[in-house]
Amino acid sequence: MNVRPVVGVGFDIDHTLVIDNKLERIAMLQMLETIQDRGGSCGNLVEESRLIDELLARQRAGEFTIDEAVFAFVRERGIEPDVQYAERFRTIALDMVDRVVIPLPGAREMLQNLQQRGIRTAVLSNGWNPLQILKARRAGFEGAVIASADIGIQKPDARAFDALLGALGTARENTWYVGDSATVDVQGAVAAGLRSVWIDADELSYPAGVTEPEYRIEYLADLPALLEARSHAIP
């Protein structure tokens, strides 16, 4: 009698399970009022948004922590930061989750479908907790949420995907990873020996010269059928 292996699926969060509508950018912008009240400077909304996006992109790429990003943001506007600024940023961001973060269509139903099939699920995201946990909960996800800030490793580093495997308790060849970033999610998962699924919720072209995903989907609702058709472990 053949024993079927346990299947696991890891998910990215932003543009995979939810759209966060630039929540962290908004939190940074809201801090400008306090910075100005304390004698700091700021530019116009367009310029500030551009600079914030560049700063957050560097943070997500692993150059520094989110607290260090906040300190840089404050310092660049003429104020010497302290821990209160980082705490204020986190508070603003966390308080906005329920109002700003929107689950992708079909996310809850898809997660319920996988749970009913006995498929193990976890989240691996470049970000910080508890923000990533709250985002995942908005999509109806109740399992383990691994944030890069918790483990000190960013995707696409293979060690981040090793942490995912540890949370799932599944073998590499029976573990899928679903994400929207070609370079961070797909390339990282493939290099780590996981089966890769690129979700193109934004209808973008896949970038040239980047490792191709094993599979592509446009809607989360398509994932259970893909697993059923492609994984010998799914009845």
PDB file of C-alpha atoms in Angstrom, residues 12-20 101-104 107 135-136 138-139 220:
ATOM      1  CA  ASP A  12       3.568  35.379   0.154  1.00  0.00           C
ATOM      2  CA  ILE A  13       1.153  38.018   1.480  1.00  0.00           C
ATOM      3  CA  ASP A  14       1.107  41.290  -0.475  1.00  0.00           C
ATOM      4  CA  HIS A  15      -0.426  40.910  -3.942  1.00  0.00           C
ATOM      5  CA  THR A  16      -0.802  37.196  -3.219  1.00  0.00           C
ATOM      6  CA  LEU A  17      -3.332  36.908  -0.394  1.00  0.00           C
ATOM      7  CA  VAL A  18      -4.106  40.600   0.125  1.00  0.00           C
ATOM      8  CA  ILE A  19      -3.592  44.077  -1.295  1.00  0.00           C
ATOM      9  CA  ASP A  20      -2.247  46.356   1.433  1.00  0.00           C
ATOM     10  CA  VAL A 101      -5.941  45.829   3.713  1.00  0.00           C
ATOM     11  CA  ILE A 102      -8.197  44.041   1.223  1.00  0.00           C
ATOM     12  CA  PRO A 103      -8.161  40.248   0.697  1.00  0.00           C
ATOM     13  CA  LEU A 104      -7.736  39.126  -2.889  1.00  0.00           C
ATOM     14  CA  ALA A 107      -8.632  34.020  -0.809  1.00  0.00           C
ATOM     15  CA  LYS A 135      -2.641  41.101   7.069  1.00  0.00           C
ATOM     16  CA  ALA A 136      -2.853  37.309   6.769  1.00  0.00           C
ATOM     17  CA  ARG A 138      -7.646  39.640   6.896  1.00  0.00           C
ATOM     18  CA  ALA A 139      -7.515  36.934   4.215  1.00  0.00           C
ATOM     19  CA  LEU A 220      -6.434  32.223  -6.189  1.00  0.00           C
TER      20      LEU A 220
END
